[in-house]
Coordinates of C-alpha atoms and ligand atoms in Angstrom, one line a residue:
M11 CA 95.6 237.0 128.8
I12 CA 96.1 236.0 125.4
F13 CA 99.8 236.9 125.2
N14 CA 100.7 234.2 128.0
S15 CA 98.9 232.0 125.7
I16 CA 101.7 229.3 124.7
R17 CA 101.2 230.8 120.8
W18 CA 102.5 233.9 122.5
R19 CA 105.0 233.1 124.0
I20 CA 106.4 230.8 121.0
Q21 CA 106.2 233.1 118.3
V22 CA 108.0 235.3 121.0
W23 CA 111.1 233.3 121.7
H24 CA 110.9 232.5 117.6
G25 CA 110.8 236.5 116.7
V26 CA 113.7 236.6 119.2
I27 CA 115.9 234.1 118.2
L28 CA 115.5 235.5 114.2
L29 CA 116.1 238.6 114.6
V30 CA 119.5 238.1 117.1
V31 CA 120.3 235.3 114.3
L32 CA 119.6 237.6 111.1
T33 CA 121.2 240.9 112.6
G34 CA 124.2 238.5 113.5
F35 CA 124.5 237.9 109.9
G36 CA 123.5 241.2 109.1
L37 CA 126.7 242.7 109.9
T38 CA 128.7 239.9 109.5
A39 CA 127.7 240.5 105.9
Y40 CA 128.3 244.5 105.9
K41 CA 131.8 243.5 107.9
V42 CA 133.2 241.8 105.2
V43 CA 131.5 243.6 102.3
R44 CA 133.0 246.9 103.8
E45 CA 136.5 245.6 104.6
N46 CA 136.8 243.5 100.9
L47 CA 135.5 247.8 99.4
M48 CA 138.8 249.3 101.5
R49 CA 140.6 246.4 100.9
G50 CA 140.3 246.9 97.2
L51 CA 140.1 251.1 97.4
D52 CA 144.0 250.6 99.7
K53 CA 145.5 248.3 96.1
E54 CA 144.1 250.3 94.5
L55 CA 146.2 253.8 96.0
E56 CA 149.1 251.1 96.5
Q57 CA 148.5 250.4 92.7
R58 CA 149.4 254.1 92.9
F59 CA 153.2 254.0 94.0
A60 CA 153.9 250.9 92.2
L61 CA 152.8 252.7 88.8
A62 CA 154.5 255.4 89.7
F63 CA 157.6 254.2 90.3
F64 CA 157.6 251.4 88.3
R65 CA 156.1 252.8 85.0
P66 CA 159.9 253.7 82.6
P67 CA 159.2 257.9 81.5
P68 CA 158.8 258.0 77.6
S69 CA 162.0 258.1 76.7
G70 CA 165.8 259.4 78.1
P71 CA 166.7 259.2 82.1
P72 CA 164.8 260.9 84.9
P73 CA 165.9 264.9 83.5
D74 CA 168.3 265.7 86.9
E75 CA 170.4 263.2 86.0
P76 CA 173.7 261.9 83.8
K77 CA 172.5 258.7 81.5
R78 CA 174.6 256.2 82.9
K79 CA 175.3 252.5 81.7
G80 CA 172.8 250.2 82.6
P81 CA 172.9 247.1 84.4
E82 CA 171.8 245.8 81.0
D83 CA 174.8 247.3 79.1
G84 CA 177.3 245.2 80.3
P85 CA 178.2 241.6 80.6
P86 CA 176.1 239.3 83.2
E87 CA 178.4 238.8 86.2
N88 CA 178.2 243.0 85.9
R89 CA 174.2 242.9 85.2
R90 CA 174.1 241.3 88.4
R91 CA 176.4 243.4 90.6
D92 CA 174.7 246.7 88.6
H93 CA 171.2 245.3 89.2
G94 CA 170.6 246.0 93.0
E95 CA 170.5 249.2 95.5
N96 CA 173.2 250.8 94.4
R97 CA 172.0 252.2 91.0
M98 CA 169.4 253.4 92.6
T99 CA 169.9 256.9 94.6
P100 CA 166.7 259.1 97.1
A101 CA 166.8 261.8 94.0
L102 CA 166.6 258.7 91.3
F103 CA 163.4 257.6 92.9
R104 CA 162.3 261.0 94.0
A105 CA 162.5 262.4 90.2
R106 CA 161.0 258.7 88.7
F107 CA 158.5 259.2 91.8
L108 CA 157.5 262.3 91.1
E109 CA 156.8 261.7 86.8
G110 CA 155.8 258.5 87.1
L111 CA 153.1 260.0 89.1
E112 CA 153.0 263.6 86.8
R113 CA 151.5 261.2 84.2
I114 CA 149.1 259.5 85.7
S115 CA 147.2 262.0 86.7
A116 CA 147.2 264.1 83.6
N117 CA 145.5 261.1 83.0
E118 CA 143.0 261.2 84.6
G119 CA 142.2 264.7 86.0
A120 CA 139.5 264.8 83.6
Q121 CA 137.9 262.0 85.6
T122 CA 135.6 262.7 88.6
N123 CA 136.7 260.2 91.1
A124 CA 140.7 260.3 90.6
F125 CA 143.8 260.7 92.4
Y126 CA 145.6 262.9 93.5
Y127 CA 148.9 264.1 95.1
V128 CA 151.2 265.3 96.9
F129 CA 155.1 265.6 97.2
W130 CA 155.9 267.0 100.3
E131 CA 160.2 268.2 100.9
A132 CA 162.0 267.5 103.9
D133 CA 161.6 270.7 105.2
S134 CA 157.5 270.3 105.2
S135 CA 156.9 272.4 102.2
V136 CA 154.7 270.9 99.0
A137 CA 157.1 270.0 96.3
A138 CA 154.7 268.5 93.9
K139 CA 150.8 268.9 94.2
S140 CA 148.2 267.2 91.0
T141 CA 145.0 269.9 90.1
N142 CA 142.5 268.2 91.8
A143 CA 144.5 266.8 95.0
P144 CA 141.7 269.0 98.2
A145 CA 143.5 273.1 99.3
A146 CA 145.2 272.0 102.4
V147 CA 146.3 268.5 102.2
P148 CA 148.1 268.0 106.0
M149 CA 151.8 266.8 106.3
P150 CA 151.5 262.7 107.5
T151 CA 154.5 262.8 110.1
L152 CA 157.6 261.3 108.9
Q153 CA 158.1 257.6 109.5
A154 CA 160.9 256.6 110.7
F155 CA 164.0 254.2 108.6
P156 CA 166.4 251.9 110.0
E157 CA 169.3 252.5 111.4
S158 CA 171.3 251.0 109.4
G159 CA 173.7 253.6 108.2
K160 CA 173.7 252.6 104.6
P161 CA 170.7 254.6 102.6
V162 CA 167.7 252.7 101.6
P163 CA 166.5 253.4 98.0
G164 CA 163.2 252.5 98.2
P165 CA 160.0 254.1 99.4
R166 CA 159.1 253.3 103.1
G167 CA 155.2 253.1 103.7
P168 CA 153.4 253.5 102.7
S169 CA 151.0 253.5 105.3
F170 CA 147.1 254.2 105.0
R171 CA 145.2 257.0 106.3
T172 CA 141.4 257.8 106.6
R173 CA 140.2 261.5 106.4
E174 CA 136.8 262.7 106.5
N175 CA 135.4 261.1 103.1
L176 CA 138.9 261.0 102.0
R177 CA 140.8 257.5 102.5
E178 CA 144.9 259.0 102.0
A179 CA 147.9 256.5 101.7
Y180 CA 151.6 258.2 101.9
A181 CA 155.5 256.4 102.3
T182 CA 158.7 258.5 103.6
F183 CA 161.2 258.7 100.6
P184 CA 164.7 258.1 101.9
G185 CA 165.9 261.6 102.3
E186 CA 162.6 262.4 104.8
S187 CA 160.3 264.0 101.0
I188 CA 156.8 262.2 101.8
L189 CA 154.8 261.0 98.8
L190 CA 150.2 261.5 99.8
V191 CA 148.4 259.3 96.7
G192 CA 144.4 260.1 97.6
R193 CA 140.9 259.3 97.0
S194 CA 137.3 260.1 97.6
M195 CA 135.9 257.2 99.4
A196 CA 132.4 258.4 97.9
P197 CA 131.3 255.1 95.2
E198 CA 133.1 252.8 98.5
L199 CA 130.6 254.7 100.4
A200 CA 127.5 255.1 98.3
A201 CA 128.5 251.1 98.3
M202 CA 128.2 250.6 101.3
R203 CA 124.9 252.3 101.9
H204 CA 123.9 250.3 99.1
V205 CA 124.5 247.4 101.0
A206 CA 123.4 248.6 104.6
L207 CA 119.8 248.5 103.2
W208 CA 119.9 246.3 100.9
L209 CA 120.7 244.1 103.5
F210 CA 118.3 245.9 105.9
A211 CA 115.6 244.8 103.4
A212 CA 116.6 241.7 102.9
G213 CA 116.4 241.1 106.6
T214 CA 113.2 242.8 107.2
A215 CA 112.2 240.8 104.8
I216 CA 113.1 237.6 105.4
L217 CA 111.7 238.8 109.8
A218 CA 108.2 239.5 108.1
L219 CA 108.0 235.7 106.5
G220 CA 109.5 234.4 109.6
L221 CA 107.4 235.4 112.1
A222 CA 104.6 234.3 109.4
G223 CA 105.7 230.9 109.3
G224 CA 106.4 230.5 113.5
W225 CA 102.5 231.8 113.4
W226 CA 101.4 229.3 111.1
L227 CA 102.8 226.7 112.3
A228 CA 102.3 227.4 116.6
T229 CA 98.8 227.6 115.5
R230 CA 99.1 224.4 113.7
A231 CA 100.4 223.0 116.8
I232 CA 98.2 224.5 119.8
T233 CA 95.2 223.5 116.8
P234 CA 95.1 220.1 118.7
V235 CA 96.1 221.2 121.9
E236 CA 93.0 223.9 122.3
A237 CA 90.7 221.1 120.3
I238 CA 92.0 219.1 124.1
S239 CA 91.4 221.3 126.4
A240 CA 88.0 221.8 124.6
T241 CA 86.7 219.5 125.1
A242 CA 88.4 219.0 128.3
L243 CA 85.7 221.7 129.2
K244 CA 82.7 220.1 128.0
I245 CA 83.5 217.0 130.1
A246 CA 84.5 218.8 132.8
G247 CA 80.7 220.7 132.3
G248 CA 79.1 217.6 132.9
D249 CA 78.8 216.1 129.6
L250 CA 80.5 212.7 129.2
S251 CA 79.8 211.8 126.2
H252 CA 82.1 214.3 124.2
R253 CA 85.5 212.6 122.0
I254 CA 89.1 214.5 121.1
N255 CA 89.3 214.7 117.4
A256 CA 92.3 213.4 117.2
A257 CA 93.1 213.6 113.5
D258 CA 96.4 212.3 113.1
A259 CA 96.5 209.4 115.6
E260 CA 100.0 208.6 114.9
S261 CA 101.5 212.3 116.4
E262 CA 102.7 213.0 119.7
L263 CA 99.1 215.1 120.4
G264 CA 97.0 212.3 118.2
R265 CA 98.1 209.3 120.7
L266 CA 98.0 211.9 123.7
A267 CA 93.7 212.6 122.5
G268 CA 93.8 208.4 122.7
V269 CA 95.2 208.3 125.8
L270 CA 92.9 210.9 126.8
N271 CA 89.7 209.6 124.5
S272 CA 90.2 206.1 126.0
T273 CA 90.6 207.8 129.7
F274 CA 87.2 209.8 128.9
A275 CA 85.3 206.1 127.9
R276 CA 86.4 204.7 131.2
L277 CA 85.3 208.1 133.3
E278 CA 81.9 208.1 131.5
A279 CA 81.1 204.1 132.1
A280 CA 82.3 204.8 135.7
F281 CA 80.0 207.4 136.2
A282 CA 77.4 205.6 134.3
H283 CA 78.5 202.5 137.5
Q284 CA 78.1 205.0 140.2
V285 CA 74.8 206.1 138.7
R286 CA 73.0 202.9 137.9
F287 CA 74.5 201.8 141.3
T288 CA 73.7 205.1 143.5
S289 CA 69.4 204.7 141.3
D290 CA 69.5 200.3 142.4
A291 CA 70.6 201.2 146.2
S292 CA 68.5 203.2 146.6
H293 CA 65.5 201.2 144.9
E294 CA 66.1 198.3 147.3
L295 CA 66.7 200.2 150.6
R296 CA 63.2 201.8 149.8
T297 CA 61.2 198.0 149.0
P298 CA 61.9 197.0 152.8
L299 CA 61.7 200.7 154.4
S300 CA 58.3 201.1 151.6
V301 CA 57.5 197.2 153.9
M302 CA 58.0 198.7 157.1
L303 CA 55.8 202.4 156.9
S304 CA 53.2 200.5 155.3
Q305 CA 52.9 198.0 158.1
T306 CA 53.0 200.5 160.9
Q307 CA 50.7 202.7 159.2
M308 CA 48.4 199.8 158.8
V309 CA 48.2 199.1 161.5
L310 CA 48.0 202.3 163.4
S311 CA 44.6 203.1 161.9
R312 CA 42.8 202.1 164.6
E313 CA 43.1 199.6 167.4
R314 CA 44.3 195.9 166.3
S315 CA 44.1 192.8 168.5
P316 CA 47.7 191.3 169.7
A317 CA 48.4 189.0 167.2
E318 CA 47.8 191.5 164.2
Y319 CA 51.1 194.1 166.4
R320 CA 52.7 191.4 166.6
Q321 CA 52.6 190.0 163.2
A322 CA 53.3 193.5 161.2
L323 CA 56.1 194.1 164.3
E324 CA 57.3 191.1 162.5
V325 CA 57.0 192.0 159.2
C326 CA 58.7 195.3 159.7
Q327 CA 61.2 193.3 161.6
R328 CA 62.0 191.0 158.1
A329 CA 61.9 194.3 156.5
A330 CA 64.9 196.0 158.3
Q331 CA 67.1 192.9 158.3
R332 CA 67.2 193.4 154.7
M333 CA 68.1 196.5 155.3
R334 CA 70.7 195.4 157.4
K335 CA 71.9 193.6 155.0
L336 CA 71.8 196.0 152.3
T337 CA 73.3 198.5 154.1
E338 CA 76.8 195.7 155.2
S339 CA 77.1 194.7 152.6
L340 CA 77.0 198.4 150.9
L341 CA 79.8 198.8 153.5
V342 CA 82.1 195.7 152.6
L343 CA 81.9 197.2 148.6
A344 CA 82.8 200.8 149.4
R345 CA 85.8 200.1 151.6
L346 CA 87.3 197.4 150.1
D347 CA 86.7 199.7 146.3
A348 CA 88.3 202.6 148.6
G349 CA 91.4 199.9 149.4
Q350 CA 90.3 200.8 153.4
E351 CA 89.5 197.5 154.0
T352 CA 92.5 195.3 155.2
M353 CA 92.7 192.1 154.7
K354 CA 94.5 189.8 156.5
R355 CA 97.3 187.6 155.2
E356 CA 97.7 184.4 156.8
R357 CA 97.4 180.1 155.2
V358 CA 94.4 179.1 154.5
D359 CA 93.2 176.4 153.5
L360 CA 90.4 176.4 150.6
S361 CA 88.9 172.7 151.2
K362 CA 88.7 173.5 154.7
A363 CA 87.2 176.7 154.2
V364 CA 85.0 175.0 152.2
H365 CA 84.3 171.8 155.2
E366 CA 83.7 175.0 157.3
S367 CA 80.8 176.8 155.5
L368 CA 79.1 173.2 153.4
E369 CA 77.9 172.8 157.7
L370 CA 76.7 176.1 158.5
V371 CA 74.5 175.8 154.4
R372 CA 73.4 172.7 154.9
P373 CA 69.4 173.2 157.0
L374 CA 69.7 175.5 153.3
G375 CA 70.5 172.8 151.1
G376 CA 68.5 170.2 153.2
E377 CA 64.8 172.2 152.8
R378 CA 65.4 171.3 149.3
G379 CA 66.6 167.9 149.0
I380 CA 70.1 168.9 147.6
E381 CA 72.6 166.9 147.3
F382 CA 76.1 167.3 148.4
H383 CA 79.5 165.9 146.5
A384 CA 82.2 166.8 148.0
E385 CA 86.2 166.6 146.8
L386 CA 88.8 168.2 148.9
G387 CA 92.2 167.7 148.5
P388 CA 94.8 170.2 150.2
A389 CA 94.4 173.5 148.4
Q390 CA 96.3 176.3 150.5
C391 CA 96.8 180.2 150.3
Q392 CA 97.7 183.5 151.8
G393 CA 94.5 185.5 152.6
D394 CA 91.8 186.2 154.9
P395 CA 90.1 183.9 156.4
E396 CA 86.8 185.9 157.2
R397 CA 86.9 187.0 153.7
I398 CA 87.0 183.6 152.5
A399 CA 85.1 181.8 153.9
Q400 CA 81.8 184.6 152.8
V401 CA 83.2 184.5 149.2
V402 CA 82.7 180.3 149.8
T403 CA 79.5 180.5 151.8
N404 CA 77.9 183.0 148.7
L405 CA 78.8 180.5 146.1
L406 CA 77.2 177.6 147.8
A407 CA 73.9 179.4 148.8
N408 CA 74.1 180.4 145.1
A409 CA 74.8 176.8 143.9
I410 CA 71.5 175.2 146.6
Q411 CA 69.1 178.9 145.9
Y412 CA 69.2 178.8 142.1
N413 CA 69.6 175.0 142.0
K414 CA 66.0 172.9 141.2
E415 CA 64.0 170.8 143.9
H416 CA 66.5 167.8 144.8
G417 CA 69.2 169.2 142.0
K418 CA 72.7 167.7 143.0
V419 CA 76.3 170.8 144.4
A420 CA 79.5 169.4 143.7
I421 CA 82.0 171.0 145.7
T422 CA 86.2 170.1 145.0
T423 CA 89.5 171.9 145.6
F424 CA 92.8 171.7 144.4
A425 CA 96.3 173.4 143.5
E426 CA 96.8 173.4 139.9
N427 CA 100.1 176.1 138.6
H428 CA 100.8 177.8 141.4
S429 CA 96.6 178.6 142.3
A430 CA 94.2 177.1 145.0
V431 CA 91.2 176.0 143.6
L432 CA 87.8 176.6 145.0
R433 CA 84.9 174.5 141.9
V434 CA 81.4 174.9 143.3
A435 CA 79.3 172.9 139.9
D436 CA 75.6 173.1 140.2
T437 CA 71.9 171.6 138.6
G438 CA 70.6 174.9 138.4
E439 CA 68.7 176.6 135.3
G440 CA 71.8 178.0 134.6
V441 CA 72.9 181.6 133.5
P442 CA 72.3 181.9 129.8
A443 CA 75.1 183.3 128.1
A444 CA 74.2 186.8 127.9
D445 CA 74.0 187.2 131.2
I446 CA 77.2 186.2 132.6
P447 CA 79.7 188.9 131.9
H448 CA 77.1 190.7 133.5
I449 CA 76.7 188.5 137.1
F450 CA 79.6 189.8 138.7
E451 CA 77.9 193.5 138.6
R452 CA 76.4 194.6 141.8
F453 CA 72.9 194.6 141.5
Y454 CA 72.9 192.6 138.6
R455 CA 69.7 189.2 138.3
V456 CA 69.2 187.6 135.6
D457 CA 65.2 186.3 137.1
K458 CA 64.2 190.5 137.3
S459 CA 61.3 189.5 139.1
R460 CA 62.7 187.7 142.4
T461 CA 63.9 191.0 142.8
G462 CA 63.7 191.8 147.0
T463 CA 62.1 188.0 147.5
Q464 CA 64.2 185.2 150.0
G465 CA 66.4 188.1 151.4
R466 CA 68.9 188.3 148.4
T467 CA 70.6 191.5 147.0
G468 CA 72.2 190.9 144.0
L469 CA 75.0 191.8 145.9
G470 CA 76.9 188.8 146.8
L471 CA 78.9 188.0 143.7
A472 CA 79.8 191.7 143.3
I473 CA 81.4 191.3 147.0
S474 CA 82.5 187.5 146.1
K475 CA 84.6 189.3 143.0
A476 CA 85.6 192.4 144.7
I477 CA 87.3 189.9 147.8
V478 CA 89.0 188.4 145.6
D479 CA 91.0 191.1 143.6
A480 CA 91.8 192.7 146.9
H481 CA 93.6 189.4 147.3
S482 CA 95.5 189.6 143.6
G483 CA 93.1 186.2 142.4
T484 CA 90.5 185.3 139.7
I485 CA 86.7 184.3 139.6
E486 CA 85.0 182.8 136.4
A487 CA 81.6 181.4 135.6
T488 CA 80.4 179.1 133.0
S489 CA 77.4 177.7 132.5
E490 CA 74.9 175.8 129.8
P491 CA 71.1 177.3 130.5
G492 CA 69.2 174.0 131.9
V493 CA 72.4 171.9 132.7
G494 CA 74.0 173.9 134.9
S495 CA 76.9 176.3 136.3
T496 CA 79.7 176.3 137.6
F497 CA 82.3 179.0 139.4
T498 CA 85.7 178.4 139.4
V499 CA 87.7 180.6 141.9
R500 CA 91.3 180.5 141.2
L501 CA 94.1 182.1 144.4
P502 CA 98.0 182.3 144.4
A503 CA 98.8 179.5 146.4
V504 CA 101.2 179.8 149.5
Ligands
LIG607 P1 71.7 187.1 144.6 O1 72.0 188.3 146.2 O2 70.9 187.4 143.9 O3 71.9 186.1 144.5 P2 74.7 186.9 144.0 O4 75.4 188.9 143.4 O5 75.0 186.5 144.2 O6 72.9 187.9 144.1 O7 74.3 187.2 142.0 C1 73.6 187.4 140.5 C2 72.5 187.0 139.9 O8 73.6 186.1 139.2 C3 71.4 186.1 140.5 O9 70.1 187.0 140.7 C4 71.1 185.1 139.3 O10 70.7 185.5 138.9 C5 72.8 185.1 138.7 N1 73.2 183.8 139.7 C6 74.6 183.6 140.3 N2 74.4 182.4 141.0 C7 73.9 181.4 139.8 C8 73.8 180.0 140.3 N3 74.5 178.8 140.7 N4 72.6 179.8 139.2 C9 71.7 180.2 138.8 N5 72.2 182.1 139.0 C10 73.0 182.4 139.4

């Protein structure tokens, strides 16, 4: 399913997070704007009270109050004393409010969104009302005054209320009359609708841009992964030559592509090695098998003398022995490869191992007139005595086999740098430098024409290397063509 892809998941998560952030931001911005507008409106309403109260009448005292001597008229101490609550009677307040409000209302009356006011007496009758006030304005509830006993000259409030799209402020005066100032909220509501629309449009645009950007980024991030999976698919299909084309080798995915490429390369090499090994093994097994078949066919084609039967049987026996040697060697290698060959961990002295192997190969050397020189110093290591003896015998057999007639074989054992060392040097034809890296490979022979002759399998050095590897040791060869070869084995000392 395409919607299960990483790209879609990233996109969905990205979209959800973006939506939540934008919604949160939009709601907060809208709330802030709304509160600011309402605060502004309430401030304007408050100012109506202040204007009504503080704007002095154009001339003389309020109509129902006789002109009194003001605090400004007397001496400074009088001014201080008289300038206070006692001078303002509730009636004076009321009168000044009403006068101020009338003046303001008269000024603003013509404006479309003008303020209106309503003034109720204590008995709930409307004492004064601006011409633009709505027909029915419900009277607000009275606000209680502190029971100090002393009359409070100023108004109590203002408090605010919202009725439909009207915002009203009201204050209770001493004497329990109520003044209400109000205005339509239409401009504020229109402004808020405008802001909401803008926030929605901007939010939608940012969301669309964010989603497009997210899709682009996810696509960019996923492209190398898709390249990796496409290459892996081709490789799984059998074509091991494909490699991932990593554009940016330093990025995380570039490094992953590099690691996978080297893994694929190793896989390809191992696969090629395996194919070559199987074909070499079948080829090696086919040769003695063909010999046996041709011999038996030839003998059975007509009646033979006992000597002829015997000769044919001997050829078949030699072929069968060779097959057995091959299959045993292949089995050992397969076990060593699979780590199934359990190695004993015993103290082995290489000098002793050489001594025993020499006794085994000496007759073979004698046939070719080979001279042995042994310098066998103590070289203790830990390992499987039988397997180590197999390595020593292989090297000695090779040193005899690939030596010239009446050549020499020098064998030394010694301890060096925490290693037990065995060195076998011969005076044979040597190995060309180009072949040295390959002689430890399975079925590799320098002289291909010697295939199948003299019981050689091309597996001796491969088995020796596998055994040495299993002991965490090393085996290496140096050679000078025409002079001779030297094989050195190093095994960890006890
Ligand atoms: P083989 O059964 O052919 O001896 P090995 O694995 O023992 O197989 O050796 C692989 C090849 O390495 C041999 O075919 C030979 O060409 C070369 N080789 C091994 N030992 C020597 C040596 N001492 N001198 C020269 N060539 C050698």
